[in-house]
mmCIF file of C-alpha atoms in Angstrom:
data_model
loop_
_atom_site.group_PDB
_atom_site.id
_atom_site.type_symbol
_atom_site.label_atom_id
_atom_site.label_comp_id
_atom_site.label_asym_id
_atom_site.label_seq_id
_atom_site.Cartn_x
_atom_site.Cartn_y
_atom_site.Cartn_z
ATOM 1 C CA MET N 1 54.735 153.385 7.839
ATOM 2 C CA ILE N 2 56.547 156.573 8.817
ATOM 3 C CA VAL N 3 57.372 157.609 11.975
ATOM 4 C CA ALA N 4 57.158 161.309 12.668
ATOM 5 C CA LEU N 5 60.626 162.565 14.881
ATOM 6 C CA PRO N 6 60.113 165.444 16.795
ATOM 7 C CA ALA N 7 61.074 168.693 15.419
ATOM 8 C CA GLN N 8 64.382 168.723 18.424
ATOM 9 C CA ALA N 9 65.232 165.323 17.106
ATOM 10 C CA LEU N 10 64.971 166.742 13.116
ATOM 11 C CA GLU N 11 67.570 169.208 14.216
ATOM 12 C CA ILE N 12 69.958 168.016 15.915
ATOM 13 C CA GLU N 13 70.346 165.626 12.800
ATOM 14 C CA ASN N 14 71.052 168.583 10.339
ATOM 15 C CA LEU N 15 73.570 170.136 12.660
ATOM 16 C CA ASP N 16 76.918 170.145 10.980
ATOM 17 C CA GLU N 17 80.242 169.339 12.891
ATOM 18 C CA SER N 18 80.466 172.607 14.368
ATOM 19 C CA GLY N 19 77.123 172.623 15.565
ATOM 20 C CA ARG N 20 77.296 169.231 17.124
ATOM 21 C CA ALA N 21 80.356 170.478 18.997
ATOM 22 C CA ALA N 22 78.593 173.620 20.454
ATOM 23 C CA LEU N 23 75.444 171.500 21.495
ATOM 24 C CA ARG N 24 78.144 168.580 22.922
ATOM 25 C CA ALA N 25 80.175 171.728 24.706
ATOM 26 C CA GLU N 26 76.480 173.431 26.441
ATOM 27 C CA ILE N 27 75.182 170.073 27.338
ATOM 28 C CA ARG N 28 78.785 169.581 29.642
ATOM 29 C CA ALA N 29 78.650 172.909 30.972
ATOM 30 C CA TYR N 30 74.964 172.347 32.362
ATOM 31 C CA LEU N 31 75.851 168.985 33.508
ATOM 32 C CA LEU N 32 79.328 170.533 35.149
ATOM 33 C CA GLU N 33 77.100 173.090 36.783
ATOM 34 C CA ASN N 34 74.099 171.001 37.254
ATOM 35 C CA PRO N 35 75.917 167.676 38.513
ATOM 36 C CA GLU N 36 72.845 166.510 40.710
ATOM 37 C CA VAL N 37 71.197 165.786 37.219
ATOM 38 C CA ILE N 38 74.006 163.362 37.029
ATOM 39 C CA MET N 39 73.175 162.029 40.154
ATOM 40 C CA GLU N 40 68.946 161.962 39.439
ATOM 41 C CA ALA N 41 69.956 160.200 36.546
ATOM 42 C CA VAL N 42 72.146 157.160 38.038
ATOM 43 C CA ALA N 43 69.464 156.181 41.274
ATOM 44 C CA VAL N 44 66.715 156.443 38.315
ATOM 45 C CA LEU N 45 68.875 153.459 36.506
ATOM 46 C CA GLU N 46 69.761 151.841 39.608
ATOM 47 C CA GLU N 47 66.091 151.397 40.608
ATOM 48 C CA ARG N 48 65.537 149.845 37.409
ATOM 49 C CA GLU N 49 68.043 147.583 37.527
ATOM 50 C CA ALA N 50 66.885 147.080 41.098
ATOM 51 C CA ALA N 51 63.392 146.070 39.728
ATOM 52 C CA GLY N 52 64.477 144.019 36.948
ATOM 53 C CA GLN N 53 66.600 142.030 39.642
ATOM 54 C CA ALA N 54 63.802 141.293 42.099
ATOM 55 C CA ALA N 55 61.963 140.407 38.771
ATOM 56 C CA ALA N 56 64.106 137.800 37.779
ATOM 57 C CA ASP N 57 64.605 136.771 41.562
ATOM 58 C CA VAL N 58 60.687 135.763 41.864
ATOM 59 C CA ASP N 59 61.137 133.892 38.942
ATOM 60 C CA LEU N 60 64.088 131.619 40.011
ATOM 61 C CA VAL N 61 62.653 131.020 43.224
ATOM 62 C CA ARG N 62 59.277 130.037 41.677
ATOM 63 C CA ALA N 63 61.040 127.528 39.295
ATOM 64 C CA ASN N 64 62.740 126.053 42.422
ATOM 65 C CA ALA N 65 59.780 126.502 45.026
ATOM 66 C CA ASP N 66 59.977 122.656 45.832
ATOM 67 C CA ALA N 67 63.611 121.994 46.354
ATOM 68 C CA LEU N 68 63.647 125.425 48.562
ATOM 69 C CA PHE N 69 60.808 124.559 50.860
ATOM 70 C CA ASN N 70 59.959 121.488 50.743
ATOM 71 C CA SER N 71 63.857 119.338 51.102
ATOM 72 C CA PRO N 72 63.506 116.594 53.574
ATOM 73 C CA GLY N 73 67.048 117.252 54.229
ATOM 74 C CA ASP N 74 66.572 120.506 55.828
ATOM 75 C CA TRP N 75 65.939 121.537 59.612
ATOM 76 C CA VAL N 76 62.940 123.606 60.083
ATOM 77 C CA GLY N 77 61.968 125.379 62.758
ATOM 78 C CA GLY N 78 60.457 128.739 63.991
ATOM 79 C CA ASN N 79 56.644 128.562 63.614
ATOM 80 C CA PRO N 80 56.121 125.557 61.325
ATOM 81 C CA ASP N 81 52.706 126.791 59.842
ATOM 82 C CA GLY N 82 53.475 130.504 59.931
ATOM 83 C CA ASP N 83 52.209 132.396 56.452
ATOM 84 C CA ILE N 84 55.799 133.327 55.504
ATOM 85 C CA THR N 85 58.562 131.145 54.874
ATOM 86 C CA LEU N 86 62.549 132.169 55.830
ATOM 87 C CA VAL N 87 65.046 130.159 54.219
ATOM 88 C CA GLU N 88 68.850 130.999 55.073
ATOM 89 C CA PHE N 89 71.827 129.401 53.059
ATOM 90 C CA MET N 90 75.060 129.332 55.870
ATOM 91 C CA ASP N 91 78.256 128.197 56.562
ATOM 92 C CA TYR N 92 79.435 128.103 60.217
ATOM 93 C CA ARG N 93 83.113 129.452 59.208
ATOM 94 C CA CYS N 94 80.982 132.360 57.722
ATOM 95 C CA SER N 95 81.020 135.557 60.916
ATOM 96 C CA PHE N 96 78.177 137.642 58.822
ATOM 97 C CA CYS N 97 75.957 133.922 59.363
ATOM 98 C CA ARG N 98 77.081 134.502 63.056
ATOM 99 C CA ARG N 99 76.145 138.172 63.059
ATOM 100 C CA ALA N 100 72.820 136.940 61.744
ATOM 101 C CA VAL N 101 71.886 134.446 64.619
ATOM 102 C CA PRO N 102 70.009 136.970 67.212
ATOM 103 C CA GLU N 103 68.758 138.867 64.115
ATOM 104 C CA VAL N 104 66.493 135.759 62.826
ATOM 105 C CA GLU N 105 66.454 134.471 66.550
ATOM 106 C CA GLY N 106 64.627 137.953 67.664
ATOM 107 C CA LEU N 107 62.630 137.979 64.341
ATOM 108 C CA LEU N 108 61.457 134.323 65.226
ATOM 109 C CA ALA N 109 60.370 135.620 68.714
ATOM 110 C CA THR N 110 58.741 138.977 67.928
ATOM 111 C CA ASP N 111 56.430 138.130 64.778
ATOM 112 C CA GLY N 112 56.008 134.804 65.838
ATOM 113 C CA ASN N 113 54.605 133.378 62.319
ATOM 114 C CA ILE N 114 57.865 132.772 60.310
ATOM 115 C CA ARG N 115 58.617 129.326 59.598
ATOM 116 C CA LEU N 116 62.612 128.915 59.166
ATOM 117 C CA ILE N 117 65.045 126.976 57.232
ATOM 118 C CA LEU N 118 68.753 126.053 57.350
ATOM 119 C CA LYS N 119 70.303 125.704 54.339
ATOM 120 C CA GLU N 120 73.720 123.483 55.141
ATOM 121 C CA PHE N 121 76.130 125.955 52.314
ATOM 122 C CA PRO N 122 79.539 125.218 53.160
ATOM 123 C CA ILE N 123 81.549 127.690 50.650
ATOM 124 C CA LEU N 124 84.483 128.423 52.722
ATOM 125 C CA GLY N 125 86.958 125.723 52.601
ATOM 126 C CA GLU N 126 87.279 122.103 53.870
ATOM 127 C CA GLU N 127 86.208 123.251 57.840
ATOM 128 C CA SER N 128 82.827 124.581 56.225
ATOM 129 C CA VAL N 129 82.112 121.235 54.768
ATOM 130 C CA ALA N 130 83.836 119.218 57.863
ATOM 131 C CA ALA N 131 81.635 121.480 60.108
ATOM 132 C CA SER N 132 78.400 121.057 57.728
ATOM 133 C CA ARG N 133 78.829 117.541 57.625
ATOM 134 C CA PHE N 134 78.469 117.187 61.282
ATOM 135 C CA ALA N 135 75.615 118.855 61.745
ATOM 136 C CA ILE N 136 73.714 117.102 59.298
ATOM 137 C CA ALA N 137 74.719 113.635 60.208
ATOM 138 C CA THR N 138 73.372 114.792 63.584
ATOM 139 C CA LYS N 139 70.549 115.327 62.500
ATOM 140 C CA ILE N 140 70.185 111.711 60.882
ATOM 141 C CA VAL N 141 71.792 109.930 63.709
ATOM 142 C CA ALA N 142 70.046 112.056 66.689
ATOM 143 C CA GLY N 143 66.983 114.234 65.270
ATOM 144 C CA ASP N 144 66.079 117.611 64.479
ATOM 145 C CA ASP N 145 66.556 118.875 68.469
ATOM 146 C CA ALA N 146 70.232 117.681 68.358
ATOM 147 C CA TYR N 147 70.933 119.032 64.804
ATOM 148 C CA LYS N 148 69.494 122.733 65.988
ATOM 149 C CA SER N 149 71.793 122.206 69.709
ATOM 150 C CA VAL N 150 74.668 121.225 67.129
ATOM 151 C CA HIS N 151 74.306 124.236 64.697
ATOM 152 C CA ASP N 152 74.116 126.844 68.134
ATOM 153 C CA ALA N 153 77.042 125.685 69.361
ATOM 154 C CA LEU N 154 79.094 125.534 65.941
ATOM 155 C CA MET N 155 77.767 128.844 65.169
ATOM 156 C CA SER N 156 79.716 130.287 68.470
ATOM 157 C CA TYR N 157 83.005 127.658 68.358
ATOM 158 C CA THR N 158 86.285 128.808 68.397
ATOM 159 C CA GLY N 159 88.260 125.610 68.194
ATOM 160 C CA SER N 160 88.995 123.497 65.131
ATOM 161 C CA MET N 161 86.428 122.264 62.762
ATOM 162 C CA ASN N 162 88.264 118.621 63.140
ATOM 163 C CA THR N 163 86.906 115.534 64.387
ATOM 164 C CA ALA N 164 88.448 115.963 67.865
ATOM 165 C CA GLY N 165 86.859 119.226 68.298
ATOM 166 C CA PHE N 166 83.170 117.779 66.998
ATOM 167 C CA THR N 167 83.788 114.863 69.623
ATOM 168 C CA ARG N 168 84.523 116.990 72.373
ATOM 169 C CA LEU N 169 81.450 119.323 71.299
ATOM 170 C CA ALA N 170 79.131 116.517 70.746
ATOM 171 C CA ASP N 171 79.813 114.997 74.550
ATOM 172 C CA ALA N 172 79.412 118.419 76.003
ATOM 173 C CA LEU N 173 75.952 118.561 74.531
ATOM 174 C CA GLY N 174 75.420 114.433 75.292
ATOM 175 C CA LEU N 175 75.509 113.274 72.210
ATOM 176 C CA ASP N 176 76.525 110.291 70.769
ATOM 177 C CA ALA N 177 79.884 111.132 69.154
ATOM 178 C CA SER N 178 80.870 108.321 67.627
ATOM 179 C CA ALA N 179 77.779 107.678 65.817
ATOM 180 C CA ILE N 180 77.432 111.209 64.652
ATOM 181 C CA VAL N 181 80.950 111.380 63.044
ATOM 182 C CA ALA N 182 80.774 107.682 61.410
ATOM 183 C CA GLU N 183 77.926 109.153 60.012
ATOM 184 C CA MET N 184 79.751 112.031 58.511
ATOM 185 C CA ASP N 185 80.932 110.796 55.165
ATOM 186 C CA ASN N 186 77.437 108.666 54.288
ATOM 187 C CA ASP N 187 76.561 109.385 50.722
ATOM 188 C CA ALA N 188 73.165 110.766 52.729
ATOM 189 C CA VAL N 189 75.633 113.203 54.156
ATOM 190 C CA THR N 190 76.960 114.354 50.825
ATOM 191 C CA ALA N 191 73.809 114.326 49.014
ATOM 192 C CA VAL N 192 72.225 117.130 50.943
ATOM 193 C CA ILE N 193 75.613 119.392 50.627
ATOM 194 C CA ALA N 194 75.133 118.894 46.550
ATOM 195 C CA ALA N 195 71.357 119.420 46.185
ATOM 196 C CA ASN N 196 72.363 122.589 48.430
ATOM 197 C CA HIS N 197 75.129 123.424 45.975
ATOM 198 C CA ALA N 198 73.142 122.653 43.249
ATOM 199 C CA LEU N 199 70.616 124.387 44.470
ATOM 200 C CA ALA N 200 71.904 127.777 45.412
ATOM 201 C CA GLN N 201 73.823 127.933 41.538
ATOM 202 C CA ARG N 202 70.456 127.977 40.370
ATOM 203 C CA LEU N 203 69.477 131.103 42.679
ATOM 204 C CA ARG N 204 72.635 132.559 41.698
ATOM 205 C CA ILE N 205 73.830 132.724 45.186
ATOM 206 C CA SER N 206 77.317 132.435 45.736
ATOM 207 C CA GLY N 207 77.686 133.984 49.610
ATOM 208 C CA THR N 208 76.699 133.754 52.837
ATOM 209 C CA PRO N 209 74.404 134.342 54.537
ATOM 210 C CA SER N 210 71.870 134.709 51.927
ATOM 211 C CA PHE N 211 68.035 134.512 52.559
ATOM 212 C CA VAL N 212 64.638 133.533 50.218
ATOM 213 C CA MET N 213 61.752 135.578 52.251
ATOM 214 C CA GLY N 214 58.640 134.796 50.609
ATOM 215 C CA GLU N 215 59.538 135.244 47.171
ATOM 216 C CA HIS N 216 62.090 137.564 47.428
ATOM 217 C CA MET N 217 66.232 136.905 47.456
ATOM 218 C CA LEU N 218 67.927 138.790 49.993
ATOM 219 C CA ARG N 219 71.329 138.361 49.316
ATOM 220 C CA GLY N 220 73.402 139.029 52.593
ATOM 221 C CA TYR N 221 73.621 140.407 56.155
ATOM 222 C CA LEU N 222 70.202 141.969 57.248
ATOM 223 C CA PRO N 223 69.006 143.295 60.615
ATOM 224 C CA GLN N 224 66.087 141.963 62.962
ATOM 225 C CA ALA N 225 64.060 145.429 61.504
ATOM 226 C CA GLN N 226 64.812 145.338 57.900
ATOM 227 C CA MET N 227 63.958 141.548 57.686
ATOM 228 C CA GLN N 228 60.616 142.681 59.247
ATOM 229 C CA ALA N 229 60.006 145.515 57.103
ATOM 230 C CA ILE N 230 60.355 143.177 54.120
ATOM 231 C CA ALA N 231 57.560 140.262 56.081
ATOM 232 C CA ASP N 232 55.389 143.062 56.691
ATOM 233 C CA GLU N 233 55.592 144.056 52.923
ATOM 234 C CA ILE N 234 54.921 140.692 51.830
ATOM 235 C CA ARG N 235 51.667 140.429 54.340
ATOM 236 C CA THR N 236 50.935 143.715 53.057
ATOM 237 C CA ASN N 237 50.818 143.092 49.409
#
């Protein structure tokens, strides 16, 4: 089968070297006179790449849905029967995670129909790991409400992330500090962190905060209004 080429393509193919040089010069001159054409082309390319990334992210979320949305080691809050689930991968020493706290809490309060899952994902050194171990140990020893109290406290905590600091924090919250600290290095705590790191690797998450809302990957800090807009779009579609 012979495919006919456009006449312009045939003409270009038949150009000699001087003709090609003249054409290149003409194209260059046009682009210099109309640089907005380049920006338009870049914008189209970025849109195509973003669409491709979004489609790939949906596939990743679907392939890892059970680990994302049904892990028994995670704390679940917001509206447990909400029509949209928001998963947050967070690190207690991450400044943008701390900035995201009021945005997420505001979203939960104003929307009222979002289920929140917190994923302990310590990536900023040993103090981050220690803080996550303390939070997870609190959940195991004292339950979900105690975990949320510790989580909120750690998100604004400015002291050292060590046993002494955790003990003072637990005492201030009326928790059994010795029992929680004793649980921190147990295999069950290690397993939660390891599972979250493995999941993040499969999802190609390398930073915090990172969110999954429905089937959408939201990589990085987002203000409440932007998260709400995404939730509204999910519901509309």
